[in-house]
Amino acid sequence: MFNENPIWKGLRRSAPDHPRPLADAVLRLIWNARRISRAEIARLAGLSRSTVSEVVGEILPLGLVSEIGEGPSRGGRRPIVLEFRDDSCVILGVEMGGAHVAVALTDLRGRVLAWETRGHPVRSDPAGTRRLIAELCARCLESSPAGGRPLVGIGVAVPSPVDPSRPDGLSRVVMPAWEGRHGLEDLGERFGVPIFVDNDANLGALAEHWWGQGGGVDHLAYIKVATGVGSGHIIGGEIYRGATGVAGEIGHLAIDPQGKRCVCGLRGCLATLVGGQALQERAAELLPEFPESTLAGRPFTVLEIEDAALAGDPLALKVVGEVAKHLGTAVAGLLNLMNPSVVVLGGDLVQLGNLLLDPLRDRVKNRTLISSVAAADIVISELGPRSVAIGAATLVLKASLGDSRLFPEIPVPTVEEAER
Amino acid sequence: MFNENPIWKGLRRSAPDHPRPLADAVLRLIWNARRISRAEIARLAGLSRSTVSEVVGEILPLGLVSEIGEGPSRGGRRPIVLEFRDDSCVILGVEMGGAHVAVALTDLRGRVLAWETRGHPVRSDPAGTRRLIAELCARCLESSPAGGRPLVGIGVAVPSPVDPSRPDGLSRVVMPAWEGRHGLEDLGERFGVPIFVDNDANLGALAEHWWGQGGGVDHLAYIKVATGVGSGHIIGGEIYRGATGVAGEIGHLAIDPQGKRCVCGLRGCLATLVGGQALQERAAELLPEFPESTLAGRPFTVLEIEDAALAGDPLALKVVGEVAKHLGTAVAGLLNLMNPSVVVLGGDLVQLGNLLLDPLRDRVKNRTLISSVAAADIVISELGPRSVAIGAATLVLKASLGDSRLFPEIPVPTVEEAER
DNA sequence: CAAACTTTGTGCGGCCACCGATCAAAGTAT
DNA sequence: ATACTTTGATCGGTGGCCGCACAAAGTTTG
């Protein structure tokens, strides 16, 4: 069937749980435009100027929007320019990686004001991780160049699927030591703000959609290639989670039925062929054929393989080329099935640049029938390793722009301060 | 960024292009409930009884809903029961297949009132196909057991991707003779109703979601295995089209890199391994190993292979088992990437029943890491070969329930007629 | 069996979101 | 200088929806 309960979604002008939706919508519009006059809002939104005047009168006391002077005339009276105050408050975005924690403090435009990161055995030490997150959050807030601004909320990216029906839960399979719960409620209480949690690849996708090259497209896929490989999707501006919150798990697509056995119990998963660990294993495997390689005769890290490839080492180049082709096969499958407008590659491996991108694009071109699918842009993240933490902060921003009551009280500048 | 233009989606109580959205919402609610009192509507929708009374007063003259008497008391006055009149008008659903045309006449509950089908070289003969569609539509309307009921619209399923930005277009690649346009506007003019067009697999998915086992789930995938193989998706109650309208093309997923060359120019696509043609080729290939097979020594059709498999012929069983496993690999990839709640199998091949389903489910269980993904239901369509045509009619129903002005004028029965 | 209570559907006054008209202020075109 | 435009504020009006009151018709209770 269809339309079960949310029949009234958007139909009632003021639901008891969300008064004045119009004010929020206008606030979003101002955020989008950054600087805009009341008359312009009326034109864009199809509202009357009188309504916009009234609504703006409600918004101004929130402290998120200021009148910053007059704009150029369009043939008549000069408009009063409203500006969204990106710096009126701050947001914390936390990335829980497999082996590290990173925290970003951002403003309301996704700019990173402070950045803290530290290695930690996240998977095996839940309590220590929670303590570390709180510590790094506090350090970010203290070190902030413009301290004392109110905090909106804390977004947390976890390296586990998040079931939409149990937002406080974690996968017991992926993170057994965490016993199925992230237990981050205390973090919110300590800082007195709400907590938002989602999967890391999903939040990377969100960040790329809001701030990266995926701006303005309807459907974006983000692929994170680090120790492992995962992917997240934005469809119609929203994070796509699937029925049970595990959508977009590109890691166990079948690439080569004759391939290595994977932890999931089958052969030739993308995860066995792509990612840091696979890179190391494959390099060790091919070493006998390349005795002259700079990697020969000693243990080596993933980073060293990447550096060797960038320096032109034939073994490293071969390994990277193979990885790129396997990834290309998976991306082709993803394009065929989900048909996104943009695929953004993130994670450590993307520092390889065109060494990764060129063979990947070649493989995709060969593996997609319909030209419009192959026309999808495949690009490397400009946000780099920070995209997941930024995405976590963006999750808070997105929620707050959807319901302005989530914003904290902001001291409204007096006339003298505003004129200063 | 986000939220480009449809910022006001659902925020304005009466957009100039859609007055009285509440009446439409209540109409949908009545459709959902089939029989319901005003008071019950008020409870379900969170509206006041006075508002519901007023809105129902607007809806009754449309002729789509009737008062059919009193219901049981709940401890007070007995309610007046409103019933959605499923038989108040009819819808035509057209399936353009690769080699045939089928037309279903349905009521407003997806019931098939008339069914016409005829083989035709659809791909190569656009003009003849258009004539044939019009003829079959006319026959359906004439042969209808309850003739004379007004027609709401005509939905058409085409065997080609449909770009959401060009709804009147067809793929020049898949159907070159059609020159990129379906040219079905005349059909609508001839019958004086609007035309709705979408991809066949998408509409099969829609039908399964509204009428089949996929009822009530948020995300459903439909896989059609006939001459070829294609798939469609319903996400959040809506047809998912992807960025360029070609989402869900499962046919060219890479299954076996060492496999046969495909028309798309690469090896081991699902389309080369699954589907009627692949079945025939594979059976011919294996024939020497099975001289005792009932298929030996003569040309055979796909249907004969299926019958032979159902009768226990070892060659046919082997071929079908292989197909099922390949399909299972593709379905596993689909589950990993899109994470639907239900996968519905349709098309001709599903008459194989468990012969297809059992090995497919086995393969899926082995190829999905996370249990919640593997927990997706994989079922065979109950609508059978009619699902695509029914889905085409459902497209019209869905659009009309979203905007009741699309319904035709219906003669409202007088009091005497209603009491009869 | 009468009295008390419930439920349904309708009518009416009222609130509030939003609009249109109007106006003052301040610009541009001629 | 004059006519026209544009902006933003104000104010009265419209219409969607609600709360309340009420009649009708049921059920429960003493």
Coordinates of N, CA and C in Angstrom, one line a residue, chain A residues 62-185:
Chain A
L62 N 16.0 35.5 16.9 CA 16.7 34.2 17.2 C 18.2 34.5 17.2
G63 N 18.6 35.6 16.6 CA 20.1 35.9 16.5 C 20.8 35.2 15.4
L64 N 20.1 34.4 14.6 CA 20.8 33.7 13.5 C 21.0 34.6 12.3
V65 N 20.1 35.6 12.2 CA 20.1 36.5 11.0 C 20.2 37.9 11.4
S66 N 21.0 38.7 10.7 CA 21.2 40.1 11.0 C 20.8 41.0 9.8
E67 N 20.4 42.2 10.1 CA 20.3 43.2 9.0 C 21.7 43.8 8.9
I68 N 22.3 43.8 7.7 CA 23.7 44.3 7.6 C 23.8 45.5 6.8
G69 N 22.7 46.2 6.5 CA 22.8 47.4 5.7 C 21.9 47.3 4.4
E70 N 22.1 48.2 3.5 CA 21.3 48.3 2.3 C 22.0 47.7 1.1
G71 N 21.3 47.1 0.2 CA 21.8 46.6 -1.0 C 21.6 47.6 -2.2
P72 N 22.0 47.2 -3.4 CA 21.9 48.0 -4.5 C 20.4 48.1 -4.9
S73 N 20.0 49.3 -5.4 CA 18.7 49.5 -5.9 C 18.4 48.7 -7.2
R74 N 17.2 48.2 -7.3 CA 16.8 47.6 -8.5 C 15.8 48.5 -9.3
G75 N 16.0 49.8 -9.1 CA 15.1 50.7 -9.8 C 14.1 51.4 -8.8
G76 N 14.3 51.2 -7.5 CA 13.5 51.8 -6.6 C 14.2 51.9 -5.2
R77 N 13.4 51.8 -4.2 CA 14.0 51.9 -2.8 C 15.0 50.8 -2.7
R78 N 16.1 51.1 -1.9 CA 17.2 50.1 -1.7 C 16.7 49.1 -0.7
P79 N 17.0 47.8 -0.9 CA 16.5 46.8 0.0 C 17.4 46.7 1.2
I80 N 16.8 46.3 2.4 CA 17.6 46.0 3.6 C 18.2 44.5 3.4
V81 N 19.5 44.4 3.5 CA 20.0 43.0 3.3 C 20.1 42.3 4.6
L82 N 19.5 41.1 4.5 CA 19.6 40.2 5.7 C 20.7 39.2 5.4
E83 N 21.5 38.9 6.5 CA 22.6 38.0 6.3 C 22.5 36.9 7.4
F84 N 22.7 35.6 6.9 CA 22.7 34.5 7.9 C 24.1 34.6 8.6
R85 N 24.0 34.6 9.9 CA 25.3 34.7 10.7 C 25.9 33.4 10.9
D86 N 26.8 33.0 10.0 CA 27.4 31.7 10.0 C 28.2 31.5 11.3
D87 N 28.6 32.6 11.9 CA 29.5 32.5 13.1 C 28.7 32.7 14.4
S88 N 27.4 32.6 14.3 CA 26.6 32.9 15.5 C 26.7 31.7 16.5
C89 N 26.9 30.5 16.0 CA 27.2 29.4 17.0 C 28.0 28.4 16.3
V90 N 28.4 27.3 17.0 CA 29.3 26.3 16.5 C 28.7 24.9 16.7
I91 N 29.3 24.0 15.9 CA 28.9 22.6 16.0 C 30.1 21.7 16.1
L92 N 29.9 20.6 16.8 CA 31.0 19.6 16.9 C 30.7 18.4 16.1
G93 N 31.7 18.0 15.3 CA 31.5 16.8 14.5 C 32.6 15.8 14.9
V94 N 32.2 14.6 15.3 CA 33.1 13.5 15.8 C 33.2 12.4 14.8
E95 N 34.4 12.0 14.4 CA 34.5 10.8 13.6 C 35.2 9.7 14.5
M96 N 34.4 8.6 14.6 CA 35.0 7.4 15.2 C 35.5 6.5 14.1
G97 N 36.8 6.4 13.9 CA 37.3 5.6 12.9 C 37.6 4.2 13.5
G98 N 38.2 3.3 12.7 CA 38.5 2.0 13.2 C 39.6 2.1 14.2
A99 N 40.5 3.0 14.1 CA 41.7 3.1 15.0 C 42.0 4.5 15.4
H100 N 41.1 5.4 15.2 CA 41.3 6.8 15.7 C 40.0 7.5 15.9
V101 N 40.2 8.6 16.6 CA 39.0 9.5 16.8 C 39.4 10.9 16.3
A102 N 38.5 11.6 15.6 CA 38.8 12.9 15.1 C 37.6 13.8 15.5
V103 N 37.9 15.0 15.8 CA 36.8 16.0 16.2 C 37.0 17.3 15.4
A104 N 35.9 17.7 14.8 CA 36.0 19.0 14.1 C 35.0 20.0 14.8
L105 N 35.4 21.2 15.0 CA 34.5 22.2 15.4 C 34.2 23.1 14.2
T106 N 33.0 23.2 13.8 CA 32.7 24.0 12.6 C 31.7 25.1 12.9
D107 N 31.6 26.1 12.0 CA 30.6 27.1 12.1 C 29.3 26.6 11.4
L108 N 28.4 27.5 11.1 CA 27.2 27.1 10.4 C 27.3 27.0 8.9
R109 N 28.5 27.1 8.4 CA 28.7 27.0 7.0 C 29.8 25.9 6.7
G110 N 30.0 25.0 7.6 CA 30.8 23.9 7.4 C 32.3 24.2 7.4
R111 N 32.7 25.4 7.8 CA 34.1 25.7 7.9 C 34.6 25.1 9.2
V112 N 35.8 24.6 9.1 CA 36.4 23.9 10.3 C 37.2 25.0 11.1
L113 N 36.8 25.2 12.4 CA 37.4 26.2 13.2 C 38.5 25.6 14.1
A114 N 38.3 24.3 14.4 CA 39.3 23.6 15.2 C 39.3 22.1 14.9
W115 N 40.4 21.5 15.0 CA 40.5 20.1 14.6 C 41.4 19.3 15.6
E116 N 40.9 18.2 16.1 CA 41.7 17.4 17.0 C 41.6 16.0 16.6
T117 N 42.7 15.2 16.6 CA 42.6 13.8 16.2 C 43.7 13.1 17.0
R118 N 43.3 11.8 17.3 CA 44.3 11.0 18.1 C 44.0 9.5 17.8
G119 N 45.0 8.7 17.7 CA 44.9 7.3 17.5 C 44.3 6.6 18.7
H120 N 43.5 5.6 18.5 CA 42.9 4.9 19.7 C 42.3 3.6 19.2
P121 N 42.4 2.6 20.0 CA 41.7 1.3 19.6 C 40.2 1.4 19.8
V122 N 39.5 2.0 18.9 CA 38.1 2.3 19.1 C 37.3 1.1 19.2
R123 N 37.6 0.1 18.4 CA 36.7 -1.1 18.3 C 36.7 -1.9 19.7
S124 N 37.9 -1.9 20.3 CA 38.0 -2.8 21.5 C 37.8 -2.0 22.8
D125 N 37.8 -0.7 22.8 CA 37.8 0.1 24.0 C 36.7 1.1 24.0
P126 N 35.4 0.7 24.3 CA 34.3 1.7 24.2 C 34.5 2.8 25.3
A127 N 34.7 2.4 26.5 CA 34.8 3.4 27.6 C 35.9 4.4 27.3
G128 N 37.1 3.9 26.9 CA 38.2 4.9 26.7 C 37.8 5.8 25.5
T129 N 37.2 5.2 24.5 CA 36.8 6.0 23.3 C 35.8 7.1 23.7
R130 N 34.9 6.8 24.6 CA 33.9 7.8 25.0 C 34.6 8.9 25.7
R131 N 35.6 8.5 26.6 CA 36.4 9.5 27.3 C 37.2 10.4 26.4
L132 N 37.8 9.7 25.4 CA 38.6 10.5 24.5 C 37.8 11.5 23.6
I133 N 36.6 11.0 23.2 CA 35.7 11.9 22.5 C 35.4 13.2 23.3
A134 N 35.0 12.9 24.5 CA 34.7 14.1 25.4 C 35.9 15.0 25.5
E135 N 37.1 14.4 25.7 CA 38.3 15.2 25.9 C 38.6 16.1 24.6
L136 N 38.5 15.4 23.4 CA 38.8 16.2 22.2 C 37.8 17.2 22.0
C137 N 36.5 16.9 22.3 CA 35.5 17.9 22.1 C 35.8 19.2 23.0
A138 N 36.1 18.9 24.2 CA 36.4 20.0 25.1 C 37.6 20.8 24.6
R139 N 38.6 20.1 24.1 CA 39.8 20.8 23.6 C 39.4 21.7 22.4
C140 N 38.6 21.2 21.5 CA 38.1 22.0 20.4 C 37.4 23.2 20.9
L141 N 36.5 23.1 21.8 CA 35.8 24.2 22.3 C 36.7 25.3 23.0
E142 N 37.7 24.8 23.7 CA 38.6 25.7 24.3 C 39.5 26.4 23.3
S143 N 40.0 25.6 22.4 CA 41.0 26.2 21.4 C 40.3 27.0 20.3
S144 N 39.0 27.1 20.3 CA 38.4 27.8 19.3 C 38.8 29.2 19.2
P145 N 39.1 29.7 18.0 CA 39.6 31.1 17.9 C 38.5 32.1 18.3
A146 N 37.2 31.7 18.1 CA 36.2 32.6 18.6 C 35.4 31.8 19.7
G147 N 36.0 31.7 20.8 CA 35.4 30.9 21.9 C 34.2 31.5 22.5
G148 N 33.5 30.7 23.2 CA 32.3 31.2 23.9 C 31.0 31.2 23.1
R149 N 31.1 31.0 21.8 CA 29.9 30.9 21.0 C 29.1 29.7 21.4
P150 N 27.8 29.8 21.4 CA 27.0 28.6 21.9 C 27.1 27.4 21.0
L151 N 27.0 26.3 21.5 CA 27.2 25.0 20.8 C 25.8 24.5 20.4
V152 N 25.6 24.2 19.1 CA 24.3 23.7 18.7 C 24.1 22.2 19.1
G153 N 25.0 21.4 18.8 CA 24.9 20.0 19.0 C 26.2 19.3 18.6
I154 N 26.2 17.9 18.9 CA 27.3 17.1 18.5 C 26.9 16.0 17.6
G155 N 27.5 15.9 16.4 CA 27.2 14.8 15.5 C 28.3 13.8 15.6
V156 N 28.0 12.5 15.6 CA 29.0 11.5 15.7 C 28.9 10.5 14.6
A157 N 30.0 10.3 13.9 CA 30.1 9.3 12.8 C 30.6 8.0 13.4
V158 N 29.9 6.9 13.2 CA 30.4 5.6 13.8 C 30.7 4.6 12.6
P159 N 31.7 3.8 12.8 CA 32.1 2.9 11.7 C 31.2 1.6 11.7
S160 N 29.9 1.8 11.7 CA 29.0 0.7 11.8 C 27.7 1.1 11.2
P161 N 27.0 0.1 10.6 CA 25.7 0.5 10.1 C 24.8 1.0 11.3
V162 N 23.9 1.9 11.0 CA 23.0 2.4 12.0 C 21.6 2.1 11.5
D163 N 20.9 1.3 12.3 CA 19.5 0.9 11.9 C 18.6 2.1 12.2
P164 N 17.9 2.6 11.1 CA 17.0 3.8 11.3 C 16.0 3.6 12.4
S165 N 15.6 2.3 12.7 CA 14.6 2.1 13.7 C 15.2 2.1 15.1
R166 N 16.5 1.9 15.2 CA 17.2 2.0 16.5 C 18.4 2.9 16.5
P167 N 18.1 4.2 16.5 CA 19.2 5.2 16.3 C 20.3 5.2 17.4
D168 N 20.0 4.6 18.5 CA 21.0 4.6 19.6 C 21.8 3.3 19.5
G169 N 21.6 2.4 18.5 CA 22.2 1.2 18.4 C 23.4 1.1 17.5
L170 N 24.3 0.2 17.7 CA 25.4 -0.1 16.8 C 25.3 -1.6 16.5
S171 N 26.0 -2.0 15.4 CA 26.0 -3.4 15.0 C 26.8 -4.2 15.9
R172 N 26.2 -5.2 16.5 CA 27.0 -6.1 17.3 C 28.0 -6.9 16.5
V173 N 27.8 -7.1 15.2 CA 28.7 -7.8 14.4 C 30.0 -7.0 14.1
V174 N 29.8 -5.8 13.7 CA 31.0 -5.0 13.4 C 31.7 -4.5 14.6
M175 N 31.0 -4.2 15.7 CA 31.7 -3.7 16.9 C 31.2 -4.4 18.1
P176 N 31.6 -5.7 18.3 CA 31.1 -6.5 19.4 C 31.4 -5.9 20.7
A177 N 32.5 -5.3 20.9 CA 32.9 -4.8 22.3 C 31.9 -3.7 22.8
W178 N 31.2 -3.1 21.8 CA 30.3 -2.0 22.2 C 28.9 -2.5 22.6
E179 N 28.7 -3.8 22.5 CA 27.5 -4.4 23.0 C 26.2 -3.8 22.4
G180 N 26.3 -3.3 21.2 CA 25.1 -2.9 20.5 C 24.7 -1.5 20.8
R181 N 25.4 -0.8 21.7 CA 25.0 0.6 22.0 C 26.2 1.5 22.0
H182 N 26.0 2.8 21.5 CA 27.1 3.7 21.5 C 27.3 4.4 22.8
G183 N 26.2 4.5 23.6 CA 26.3 5.1 24.9 C 26.8 6.5 24.9
L184 N 26.4 7.3 24.0 CA 27.0 8.6 23.9 C 26.0 9.7 24.5
E185 N 25.0 9.2 25.2 CA 24.0 10.1 25.8 C 24.7 11.0 26.8

